[in-house]
mmCIF file of C-alpha atoms in Angstrom:
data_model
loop_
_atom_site.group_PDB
_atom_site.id
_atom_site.type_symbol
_atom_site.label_atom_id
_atom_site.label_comp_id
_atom_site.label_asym_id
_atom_site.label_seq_id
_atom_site.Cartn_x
_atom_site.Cartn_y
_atom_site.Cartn_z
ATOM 1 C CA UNK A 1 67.176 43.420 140.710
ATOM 2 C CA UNK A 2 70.514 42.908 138.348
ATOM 3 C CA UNK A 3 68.161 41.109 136.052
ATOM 4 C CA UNK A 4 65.603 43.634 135.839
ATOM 5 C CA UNK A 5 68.698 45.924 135.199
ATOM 6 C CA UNK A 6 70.093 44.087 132.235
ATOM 7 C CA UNK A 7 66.388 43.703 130.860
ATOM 8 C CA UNK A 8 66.657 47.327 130.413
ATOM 9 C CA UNK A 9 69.891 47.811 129.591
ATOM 10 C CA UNK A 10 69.482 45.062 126.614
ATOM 11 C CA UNK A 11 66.393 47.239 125.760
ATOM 12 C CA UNK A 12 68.415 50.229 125.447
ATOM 13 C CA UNK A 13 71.190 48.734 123.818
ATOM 14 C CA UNK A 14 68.926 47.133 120.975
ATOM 15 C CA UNK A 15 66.995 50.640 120.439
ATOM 16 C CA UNK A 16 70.614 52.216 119.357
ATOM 17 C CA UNK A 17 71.245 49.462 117.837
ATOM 18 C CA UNK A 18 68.509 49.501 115.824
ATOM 19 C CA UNK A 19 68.410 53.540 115.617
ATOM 20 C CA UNK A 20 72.093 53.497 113.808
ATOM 21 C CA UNK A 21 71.257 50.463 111.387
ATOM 22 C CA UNK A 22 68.092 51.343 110.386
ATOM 23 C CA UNK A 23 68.968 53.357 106.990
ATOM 24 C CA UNK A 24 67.921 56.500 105.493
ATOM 25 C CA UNK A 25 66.976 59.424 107.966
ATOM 26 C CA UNK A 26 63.072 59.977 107.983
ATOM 27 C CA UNK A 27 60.443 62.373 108.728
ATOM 28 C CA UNK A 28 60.113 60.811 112.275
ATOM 29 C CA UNK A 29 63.778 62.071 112.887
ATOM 30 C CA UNK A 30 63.371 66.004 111.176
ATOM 31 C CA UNK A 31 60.173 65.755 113.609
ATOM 32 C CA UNK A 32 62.283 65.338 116.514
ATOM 33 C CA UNK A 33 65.215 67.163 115.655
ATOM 34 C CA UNK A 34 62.498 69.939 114.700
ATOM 35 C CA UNK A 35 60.631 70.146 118.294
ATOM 36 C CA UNK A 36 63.732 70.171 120.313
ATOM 37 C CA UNK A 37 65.106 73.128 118.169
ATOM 38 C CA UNK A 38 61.490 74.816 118.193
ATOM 39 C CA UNK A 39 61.270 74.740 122.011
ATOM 40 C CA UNK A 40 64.634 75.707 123.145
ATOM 41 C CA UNK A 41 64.879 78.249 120.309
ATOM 42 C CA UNK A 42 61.466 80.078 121.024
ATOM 43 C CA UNK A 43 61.740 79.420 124.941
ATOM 44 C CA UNK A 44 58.658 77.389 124.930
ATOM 45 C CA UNK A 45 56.722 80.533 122.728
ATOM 46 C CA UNK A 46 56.319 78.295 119.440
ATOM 47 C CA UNK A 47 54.839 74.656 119.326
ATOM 48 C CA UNK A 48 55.451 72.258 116.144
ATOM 49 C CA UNK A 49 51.767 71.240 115.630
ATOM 50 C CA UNK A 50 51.995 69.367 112.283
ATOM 51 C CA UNK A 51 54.726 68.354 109.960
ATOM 52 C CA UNK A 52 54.370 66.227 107.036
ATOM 53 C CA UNK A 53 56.567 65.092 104.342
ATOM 54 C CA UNK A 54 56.111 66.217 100.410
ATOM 55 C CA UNK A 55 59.251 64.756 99.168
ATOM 56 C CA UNK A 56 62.620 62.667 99.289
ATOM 57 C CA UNK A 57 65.452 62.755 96.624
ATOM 58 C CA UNK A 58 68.636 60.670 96.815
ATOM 59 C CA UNK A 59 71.705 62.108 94.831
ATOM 60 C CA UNK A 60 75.465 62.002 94.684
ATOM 61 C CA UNK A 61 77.730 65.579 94.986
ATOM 62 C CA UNK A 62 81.143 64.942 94.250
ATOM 63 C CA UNK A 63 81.211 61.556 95.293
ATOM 64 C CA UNK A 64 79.179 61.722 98.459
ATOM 65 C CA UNK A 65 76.108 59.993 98.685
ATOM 66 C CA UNK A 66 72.856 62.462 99.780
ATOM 67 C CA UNK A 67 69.566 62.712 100.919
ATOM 68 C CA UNK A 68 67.018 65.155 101.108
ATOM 69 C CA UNK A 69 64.068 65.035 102.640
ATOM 70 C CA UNK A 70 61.529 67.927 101.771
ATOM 71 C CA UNK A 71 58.654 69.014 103.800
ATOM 72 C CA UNK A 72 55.833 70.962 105.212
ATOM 73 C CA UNK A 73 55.039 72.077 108.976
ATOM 74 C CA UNK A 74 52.695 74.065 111.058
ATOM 75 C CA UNK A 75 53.692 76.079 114.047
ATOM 76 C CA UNK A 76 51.329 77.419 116.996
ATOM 77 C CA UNK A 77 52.763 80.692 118.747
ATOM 78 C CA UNK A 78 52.187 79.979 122.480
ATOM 79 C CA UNK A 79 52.883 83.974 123.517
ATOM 80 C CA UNK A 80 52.635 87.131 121.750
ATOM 81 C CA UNK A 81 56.590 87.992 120.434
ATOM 82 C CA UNK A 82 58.537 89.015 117.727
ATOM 83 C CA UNK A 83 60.492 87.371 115.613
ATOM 84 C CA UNK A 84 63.280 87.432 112.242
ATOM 85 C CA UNK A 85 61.166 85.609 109.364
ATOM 86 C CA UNK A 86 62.911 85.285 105.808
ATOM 87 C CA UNK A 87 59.734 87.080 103.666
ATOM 88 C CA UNK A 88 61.915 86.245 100.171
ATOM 89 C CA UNK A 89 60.830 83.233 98.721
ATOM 90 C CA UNK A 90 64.051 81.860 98.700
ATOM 91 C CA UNK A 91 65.393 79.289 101.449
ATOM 92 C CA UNK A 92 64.120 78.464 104.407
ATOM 93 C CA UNK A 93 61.261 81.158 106.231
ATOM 94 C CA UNK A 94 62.295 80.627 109.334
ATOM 95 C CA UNK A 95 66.660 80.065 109.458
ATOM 96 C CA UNK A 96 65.861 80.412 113.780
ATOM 97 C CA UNK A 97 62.773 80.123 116.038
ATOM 98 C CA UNK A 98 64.439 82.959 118.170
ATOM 99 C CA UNK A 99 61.472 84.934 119.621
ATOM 100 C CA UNK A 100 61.679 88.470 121.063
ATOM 101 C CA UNK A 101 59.048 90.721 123.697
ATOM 102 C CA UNK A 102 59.866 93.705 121.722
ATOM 103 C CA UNK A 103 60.377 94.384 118.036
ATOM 104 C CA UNK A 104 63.997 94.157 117.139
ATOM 105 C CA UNK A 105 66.248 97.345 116.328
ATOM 106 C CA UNK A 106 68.583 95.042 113.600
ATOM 107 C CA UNK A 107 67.602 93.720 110.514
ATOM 108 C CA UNK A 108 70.432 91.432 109.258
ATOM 109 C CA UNK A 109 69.578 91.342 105.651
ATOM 110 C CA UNK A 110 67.187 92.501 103.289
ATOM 111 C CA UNK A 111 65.443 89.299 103.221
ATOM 112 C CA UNK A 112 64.666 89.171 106.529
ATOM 113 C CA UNK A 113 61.859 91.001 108.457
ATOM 114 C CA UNK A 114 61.082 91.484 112.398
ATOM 115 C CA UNK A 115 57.485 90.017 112.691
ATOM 116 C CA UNK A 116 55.064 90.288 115.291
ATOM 117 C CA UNK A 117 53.135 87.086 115.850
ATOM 118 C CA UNK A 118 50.357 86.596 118.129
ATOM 119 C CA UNK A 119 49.019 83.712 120.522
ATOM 120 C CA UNK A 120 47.486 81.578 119.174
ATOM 121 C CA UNK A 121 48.330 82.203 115.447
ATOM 122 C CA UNK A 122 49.098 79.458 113.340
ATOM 123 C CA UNK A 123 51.828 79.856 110.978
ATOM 124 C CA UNK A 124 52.445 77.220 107.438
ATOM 125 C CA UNK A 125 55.952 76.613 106.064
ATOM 126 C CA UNK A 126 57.935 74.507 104.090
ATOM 127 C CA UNK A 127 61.936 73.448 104.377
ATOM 128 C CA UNK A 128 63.868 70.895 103.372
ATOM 129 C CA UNK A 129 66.451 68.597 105.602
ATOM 130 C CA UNK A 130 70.021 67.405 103.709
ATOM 131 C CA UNK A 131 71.582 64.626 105.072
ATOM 132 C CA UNK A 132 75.243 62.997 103.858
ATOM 133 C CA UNK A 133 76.350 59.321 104.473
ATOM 134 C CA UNK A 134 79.491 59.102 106.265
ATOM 135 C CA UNK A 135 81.337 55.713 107.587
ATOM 136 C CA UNK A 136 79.471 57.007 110.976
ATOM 137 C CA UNK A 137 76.218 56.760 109.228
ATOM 138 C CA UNK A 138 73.499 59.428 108.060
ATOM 139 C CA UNK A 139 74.332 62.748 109.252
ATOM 140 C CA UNK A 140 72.604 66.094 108.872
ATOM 141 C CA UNK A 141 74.346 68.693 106.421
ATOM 142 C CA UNK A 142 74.762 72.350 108.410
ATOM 143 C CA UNK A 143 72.789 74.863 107.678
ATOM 144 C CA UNK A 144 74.040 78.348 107.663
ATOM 145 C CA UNK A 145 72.597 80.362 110.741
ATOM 146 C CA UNK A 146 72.819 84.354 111.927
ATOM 147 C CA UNK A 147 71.392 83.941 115.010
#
């Protein structure tokens, strides 16, 4: 029994091991991050069903090393809902996966619309991911949020 238990815990402790060497963030990690924020945003209403990426670019801002990591995604609505989608052009279409049963009252800017979507509509988008090397490794750059 206490060697089956440090099996696994040598297991585990060589996955983070490996996890916090292993270099530059990747599209396996936005994918990730991505589906946890999807379902707990959209209460289980949105799905991630593709995601795929287009393009990387290292670069330096003011010293600090970067990396961005652009890409494109499909999304499956689950339930019919509303929800806030940036109709612009400019940043990201969807800055929440927040989902709604009726059509929301506010519109926070002028670049964002209330939406209906319906189930089983599949929904295209692009984004990008910004990541900054710190002495604790790669870590993701906020993004500004209203919701």
């Amino acid at each position: 029994m206490i060697l089956r238990k440090a099996f696994f815990m040598g297991i585990a402790v060589s996955s983070l091991l490996l996890t916090s060497c292993s270099g530059k963030p990747s599209i396996g990690d936005i994918e990730d991050d991505l589906t946890e924020r999807i379902t707990s945003e959209s209460n289980g209403k949105i799905e991630l069903l593709e995601i795929e990426e287009t393009n990387s670019i290292d670069n330096e801002v003011f010293g600090q090393e970067m990396y961005t990591i652009q890409y494109k995604a499909k999304v499956k609505f689950l339930a019919d809902c509303y929800m806030y989608v940036n109709r612009s052009g400019m940043g990201s279409m969807f800055l929440s996966f927040k989902t709604y049963s009726t059509s929301p009252e506010f519109i926070p800017s002028m670049q964002m619309q209330a939406v209906k979507c319906s189930k089983g509509d599949e929904v295209e988008f692009q984004d990008s991911e910004r990541y900054s090397n710190t002495n604790e490794g790669w870590v993701k750059a906020n993004k500004v949020s209203l919701f």
